[in-house]
PDB file of C-alpha atoms in Angstrom:
ATOM      1  CA  MET A 573     121.275-241.293-141.164  1.00 56.00           C
ATOM      2  CA  SER A 574     122.622-241.282-137.625  1.00 66.00           C
ATOM      3  CA  LEU A 575     124.173-237.885-138.234  1.00 69.00           C
ATOM      4  CA  HIS A 576     120.751-236.520-139.147  1.00 72.00           C
ATOM      5  CA  CYS A 577     119.296-237.951-135.935  1.00 77.00           C
ATOM      6  CA  THR A 578     122.091-236.327-133.949  1.00 83.00           C
ATOM      7  CA  ASN A 579     121.435-232.964-135.610  1.00 85.00           C
ATOM      8  CA  LYS A 580     117.757-233.302-134.788  1.00 89.00           C
ATOM      9  CA  ARG A 581     118.576-233.989-131.149  1.00 90.00           C
ATOM     10  CA  VAL A 582     120.940-231.028-130.994  1.00 91.00           C
ATOM     11  CA  GLU A 583     118.249-228.760-132.446  1.00 92.00           C
ATOM     12  CA  GLU A 584     115.739-229.953-129.847  1.00 93.00           C
ATOM     13  CA  TYR A 585     118.291-229.436-127.086  1.00 94.00           C
ATOM     14  CA  ILE A 586     119.039-225.919-128.324  1.00 93.00           C
ATOM     15  CA  GLN A 587     115.317-225.155-128.412  1.00 94.00           C
ATOM     16  CA  GLN A 588     114.947-226.345-124.819  1.00 94.00           C
ATOM     17  CA  VAL A 589     117.900-224.225-123.727  1.00 94.00           C
ATOM     18  CA  ASN A 590     116.446-221.190-125.510  1.00 93.00           C
ATOM     19  CA  ILE A 591     113.114-221.702-123.755  1.00 92.00           C
ATOM     20  CA  SER A 592     114.887-222.045-120.416  1.00 92.00           C
ATOM     21  CA  LEU A 593     116.881-218.886-121.080  1.00 91.00           C
ATOM     22  CA  GLN A 594     113.747-216.981-122.039  1.00 92.00           C
ATOM     23  CA  THR A 595     111.988-218.125-118.881  1.00 91.00           C
ATOM     24  CA  TYR A 596     115.012-217.202-116.769  1.00 89.00           C
ATOM     25  CA  THR A 597     115.270-213.803-118.440  1.00 88.00           C
ATOM     26  CA  ASN A 598     111.570-213.120-117.913  1.00 87.00           C
ATOM     27  CA  SER A 599     111.850-214.107-114.247  1.00 85.00           C
ATOM     28  CA  THR A 600     114.851-211.846-113.812  1.00 85.00           C
ATOM     29  CA  LYS A 601     112.997-208.960-115.435  1.00 82.00           C
ATOM     30  CA  VAL A 602     110.039-209.461-113.120  1.00 80.00           C
ATOM     31  CA  ILE A 603     112.286-209.611-110.056  1.00 78.00           C
ATOM     32  CA  THR A 604     114.177-206.509-111.178  1.00 77.00           C
ATOM     33  CA  PHE A 605     110.890-204.764-111.875  1.00 74.00           C
ATOM     34  CA  HIS A 606     109.674-205.526-108.353  1.00 73.00           C
ATOM     35  CA  LEU A 607     112.960-204.382-106.852  1.00 77.00           C
ATOM     36  CA  ILE A 608     112.696-201.094-108.714  1.00 72.00           C
ATOM     37  CA  ILE A 609     109.037-200.543-107.866  1.00 67.00           C
ATOM     38  CA  TYR A 610     109.305-201.749-104.251  1.00 59.00           C
ATOM     39  CA  PRO A 611     112.820-200.905-102.998  1.00 53.00           C
TER      40      PRO A 611
END
């Protein structure tokens, strides 16, 4: 039972990390885009 709870927490943590990575990647793309367009 506790193992299941731990797995659930790990999944939620991984989801949060994925969201953070996506946000970071999008921000980086936007910054790169601006650098390319406005050198």
